Amino acid sequence: MKYCGLVLLFALGMGVSSAQVSYYNDLRPVVERSCQGCHQPAGKMGGLDLTSYEAITAGGNKGPSFVAGAAEESRLVTLLTGAGEPRMPFGQDPLADSEIDLFRRWVSEGAKDDTPESARGPQVPSEPPTYDQPPVLTAAAFSPDGKLLAVGGYREILLHKADGSKIETRLLGRSDRIHSVAFTPDGTKLVAVGGTPGRFGEVQVWDLASKTQLHSVMATADTLFGGALSPDGTHVVVGGADNRVRVIEIATGKELFKAGHHEDWVLDAIFGIDGKRVVTVGRDRAAKLADAQTGAFLENVNFLRDELYVIARHPRRDYVLIGGADRVPYLYMMDRPRALKIADDSTLVRKFDEQEDAIHALAFSQDGSRIAVGGIAEFVNIYDTESGERVASCKLPAGGAFVLEFPPDGRQLLAGGFDGLLRVFDVASGKQVKEFSPVPLEKGRLRSAR
Ligand code: HEC
């Protein structure tokens, strides 16, 4: 008898717990669909962020959003039922009764957090991160009007005045690392590509006027790379550690295709001038041309030598500059006169000097007359694109550039990398003009305090 009673109790207990509303499985999908557009860290209407349990608990302008156990005293419930004003979702149709009931029951049952540990990574932080030293710099871009400079930080993008004198905005996102940032040509949106290594890859689309995230497109179990926009600003091309190439529509966040013509990690990508084709490079040593609508493989651009890490396109013609482990920047025509699937060097326009170490950053000036080459070496070299002659060398005190950008006027070059500082060089002389930290540093904390 004793045992029977225990078994009965056990069964009862299980029955009750399985009927409880789960924050993670039941509530969160509804909140993601119907609430997060207006309640996220970058755009908290009513001061309320609904993207994580912690944020929901923190509440909004009018205080906590729920009182555990007391649904009728909880704004999270009363604003859904219409008992409180204004009714949520604001200006939209009310939720279905069954969904409102989920909120009511969840609060009545104690509003417990059952977010699994494995799902806690990709949360948008509720506060800007603090830094005791700048993170390694992998992404920076000037806005088309030359007024802003976007820089990838840790779980955020910082928008600076272009001269580095002030941080205007901090856009907080899920990805630990941002590998690229790009402004749309009309300057209204910012597209960032990155992820959290070993966890997920992400494409973030931001509306700059409202400073809100329009899309967070998650893909793969590792970070995404690349991130160049089509010339009309409608699409972004990314590569990944899953050997795939993806093109994503910026307005909708929809994936146009996922192509698998690379045999190893795809580390960088660009669009051709007409936006109809993409070229991607990666560890399989190939620069591959593919259709930008379908992902269909067209041809190999280069003769295979060594792993490729970066690609840049000439701003005015379909020439691509590629670089990687063999330290030599190669300028190729994007197309072959006759499509040849076998790679050769017949379309090589020019080779530039062998650098002191592997190449991780390449840039064209906006008129195409200059290229900049950087990487592990302590010098960033600037060349005349036509003659191939070196016109300047810029010394990086701490060595290593992963980001190179010419501001619109082309007279200066911005470099960033391993030590996390941004440095501006004079293109004609190669002299450093200034340096600054792209992230606010905690005062009074020393490096050794880490
Ligand atoms: C279209 C935008 C929009 C959507 C979608 C939306 N909200 Fe709101 N929410 C608002 C605005 C605006 C306020 C501030 C209202 C006010 O105080 O007048 C607000 C306030 C709130 C508050 C009160 C915060 C406080 O402390 O003042 C809660 C709770 C809330 N919303 C919950 C939700 C939930 C739950 C959903 C999804 C079912 C949702 N909202 C969807 C715009 C929205």
PDB file of N, CA and C in Angstrom, residues 328-363:
ATOM      1  N   VAL A 328      50.648  37.242 -50.803  1.00  0.00           N
ATOM      2  CA  VAL A 328      50.688  38.060 -52.013  1.00  0.00           C
ATOM      3  C   VAL A 328      49.271  38.521 -52.369  1.00  0.00           C
ATOM      4  N   PRO A 329      49.067  39.831 -52.555  1.00  0.00           N
ATOM      5  CA  PRO A 329      47.765  40.295 -53.040  1.00  0.00           C
ATOM      6  C   PRO A 329      47.692  40.109 -54.558  1.00  0.00           C
ATOM      7  N   TYR A 330      46.618  39.463 -55.030  1.00  0.00           N
ATOM      8  CA  TYR A 330      46.431  39.238 -56.462  1.00  0.00           C
ATOM      9  C   TYR A 330      45.201  40.004 -56.924  1.00  0.00           C
ATOM     10  N   LEU A 331      45.358  40.691 -58.068  1.00  0.00           N
ATOM     11  CA  LEU A 331      44.221  41.387 -58.663  1.00  0.00           C
ATOM     12  C   LEU A 331      43.778  40.595 -59.890  1.00  0.00           C
ATOM     13  N   TYR A 332      42.540  40.089 -59.847  1.00  0.00           N
ATOM     14  CA  TYR A 332      42.008  39.281 -60.950  1.00  0.00           C
ATOM     15  C   TYR A 332      40.819  39.964 -61.589  1.00  0.00           C
ATOM     16  N   MET A 333      40.613  39.678 -62.883  1.00  0.00           N
ATOM     17  CA  MET A 333      39.338  40.028 -63.492  1.00  0.00           C
ATOM     18  C   MET A 333      38.321  39.052 -62.923  1.00  0.00           C
ATOM     19  N   MET A 334      37.098  39.542 -62.693  1.00  0.00           N
ATOM     20  CA  MET A 334      36.089  38.677 -62.093  1.00  0.00           C
ATOM     21  C   MET A 334      35.627  37.618 -63.098  1.00  0.00           C
ATOM     22  N   ASP A 335      35.536  38.004 -64.352  1.00  0.00           N
ATOM     23  CA  ASP A 335      35.048  37.067 -65.379  1.00  0.00           C
ATOM     24  C   ASP A 335      36.177  36.640 -66.291  1.00  0.00           C
ATOM     25  N   ARG A 336      35.947  35.499 -66.914  1.00  0.00           N
ATOM     26  CA  ARG A 336      36.883  35.043 -67.944  1.00  0.00           C
ATOM     27  C   ARG A 336      36.236  35.292 -69.290  1.00  0.00           C
ATOM     28  N   PRO A 337      37.062  35.619 -70.294  1.00  0.00           N
ATOM     29  CA  PRO A 337      36.493  35.830 -71.628  1.00  0.00           C
ATOM     30  C   PRO A 337      35.676  34.617 -72.069  1.00  0.00           C
ATOM     31  N   ARG A 338      36.209  33.438 -71.854  1.00  0.00           N
ATOM     32  CA  ARG A 338      35.439  32.225 -72.107  1.00  0.00           C
ATOM     33  C   ARG A 338      35.349  31.503 -70.769  1.00  0.00           C
ATOM     34  N   ALA A 339      34.178  31.106 -70.390  1.00  0.00           N
ATOM     35  CA  ALA A 339      34.039  30.450 -69.089  1.00  0.00           C
ATOM     36  C   ALA A 339      34.862  29.166 -69.048  1.00  0.00           C
ATOM     37  N   LEU A 340      35.804  29.146 -68.138  1.00  0.00           N
ATOM     38  CA  LEU A 340      36.625  27.948 -67.963  1.00  0.00           C
ATOM     39  C   LEU A 340      36.428  27.478 -66.533  1.00  0.00           C
ATOM     40  N   LYS A 341      36.064  26.254 -66.371  1.00  0.00           N
ATOM     41  CA  LYS A 341      35.854  25.790 -64.994  1.00  0.00           C
ATOM     42  C   LYS A 341      37.184  25.454 -64.325  1.00  0.00           C
ATOM     43  N   ILE A 342      38.216  25.281 -65.145  1.00  0.00           N
ATOM     44  CA  ILE A 342      39.534  24.979 -64.593  1.00  0.00           C
ATOM     45  C   ILE A 342      40.230  26.302 -64.287  1.00  0.00           C
ATOM     46  N   ALA A 343      40.732  26.410 -63.084  1.00  0.00           N
ATOM     47  CA  ALA A 343      41.370  27.664 -62.701  1.00  0.00           C
ATOM     48  C   ALA A 343      42.736  27.795 -63.362  1.00  0.00           C
ATOM     49  N   ASP A 344      43.012  28.985 -63.886  1.00  0.00           N
ATOM     50  CA  ASP A 344      44.367  29.271 -64.350  1.00  0.00           C
ATOM     51  C   ASP A 344      44.650  30.742 -64.069  1.00  0.00           C
ATOM     52  N   ASP A 345      45.750  31.262 -64.632  1.00  0.00           N
ATOM     53  CA  ASP A 345      46.109  32.634 -64.307  1.00  0.00           C
ATOM     54  C   ASP A 345      45.879  33.597 -65.463  1.00  0.00           C
ATOM     55  N   SER A 346      45.076  33.181 -66.458  1.00  0.00           N
ATOM     56  CA  SER A 346      44.922  34.016 -67.647  1.00  0.00           C
ATOM     57  C   SER A 346      44.218  35.331 -67.362  1.00  0.00           C
ATOM     58  N   THR A 347      43.499  35.411 -66.254  1.00  0.00           N
ATOM     59  CA  THR A 347      42.786  36.656 -65.954  1.00  0.00           C
ATOM     60  C   THR A 347      43.443  37.436 -64.809  1.00  0.00           C
ATOM     61  N   LEU A 348      44.662  37.050 -64.482  1.00  0.00           N
ATOM     62  CA  LEU A 348      45.389  37.798 -63.435  1.00  0.00           C
ATOM     63  C   LEU A 348      45.804  39.147 -64.013  1.00  0.00           C
ATOM     64  N   VAL A 349      45.378  40.219 -63.372  1.00  0.00           N
ATOM     65  CA  VAL A 349      45.743  41.561 -63.852  1.00  0.00           C
ATOM     66  C   VAL A 349      47.103  41.951 -63.290  1.00  0.00           C
ATOM     67  N   ARG A 350      47.301  41.682 -62.022  1.00  0.00           N
ATOM     68  CA  ARG A 350      48.523  42.151 -61.369  1.00  0.00           C
ATOM     69  C   ARG A 350      48.736  41.430 -60.054  1.00  0.00           C
ATOM     70  N   LYS A 351      50.013  41.209 -59.755  1.00  0.00           N
ATOM     71  CA  LYS A 351      50.407  40.746 -58.418  1.00  0.00           C
ATOM     72  C   LYS A 351      51.071  41.913 -57.725  1.00  0.00           C
ATOM     73  N   PHE A 352      50.874  42.044 -56.424  1.00  0.00           N
ATOM     74  CA  PHE A 352      51.575  43.100 -55.692  1.00  0.00           C
ATOM     75  C   PHE A 352      52.681  42.439 -54.869  1.00  0.00           C
ATOM     76  N   ASP A 353      53.476  43.255 -54.170  1.00  0.00           N
ATOM     77  CA  ASP A 353      54.602  42.716 -53.387  1.00  0.00           C
ATOM     78  C   ASP A 353      54.157  41.628 -52.423  1.00  0.00           C
ATOM     79  N   GLU A 354      55.033  40.700 -52.204  1.00  0.00           N
ATOM     80  CA  GLU A 354      54.795  39.736 -51.130  1.00  0.00           C
ATOM     81  C   GLU A 354      54.927  40.474 -49.796  1.00  0.00           C
ATOM     82  N   GLN A 355      53.950  40.307 -48.912  1.00  0.00           N
ATOM     83  CA  GLN A 355      53.977  40.976 -47.611  1.00  0.00           C
ATOM     84  C   GLN A 355      54.808  40.166 -46.617  1.00  0.00           C
ATOM     85  N   GLU A 356      55.025  40.760 -45.443  1.00  0.00           N
ATOM     86  CA  GLU A 356      55.852  40.050 -44.452  1.00  0.00           C
ATOM     87  C   GLU A 356      55.125  38.888 -43.795  1.00  0.00           C
ATOM     88  N   ASP A 357      53.797  38.900 -43.885  1.00  0.00           N
ATOM     89  CA  ASP A 357      53.046  37.803 -43.249  1.00  0.00           C
ATOM     90  C   ASP A 357      51.685  37.663 -43.933  1.00  0.00           C
ATOM     91  N   ALA A 358      50.866  36.766 -43.445  1.00  0.00           N
ATOM     92  CA  ALA A 358      49.568  36.480 -44.067  1.00  0.00           C
ATOM     93  C   ALA A 358      48.710  37.741 -44.156  1.00  0.00           C
ATOM     94  N   ILE A 359      47.896  37.805 -45.213  1.00  0.00           N
ATOM     95  CA  ILE A 359      47.044  38.972 -45.460  1.00  0.00           C
ATOM     96  C   ILE A 359      45.648  38.733 -44.879  1.00  0.00           C
ATOM     97  N   HIS A 360      45.184  39.678 -44.050  1.00  0.00           N
ATOM     98  CA  HIS A 360      43.845  39.560 -43.461  1.00  0.00           C
ATOM     99  C   HIS A 360      42.952  40.750 -43.750  1.00  0.00           C
ATOM    100  N   ALA A 361      43.506  41.769 -44.411  1.00  0.00           N
ATOM    101  CA  ALA A 361      42.683  42.950 -44.696  1.00  0.00           C
ATOM    102  C   ALA A 361      43.117  43.576 -46.009  1.00  0.00           C
ATOM    103  N   LEU A 362      42.126  43.949 -46.815  1.00  0.00           N
ATOM    104  CA  LEU A 362      42.380  44.599 -48.107  1.00  0.00           C
ATOM    105  C   LEU A 362      41.342  45.700 -48.272  1.00  0.00           C
ATOM    106  N   ALA A 363      41.750  46.786 -48.925  1.00  0.00           N
ATOM    107  CA  ALA A 363      40.768  47.846 -49.190  1.00  0.00           C
ATOM    108  C   ALA A 363      41.150  48.604 -50.444  1.00  0.00           C
TER     109      ALA A 363
END
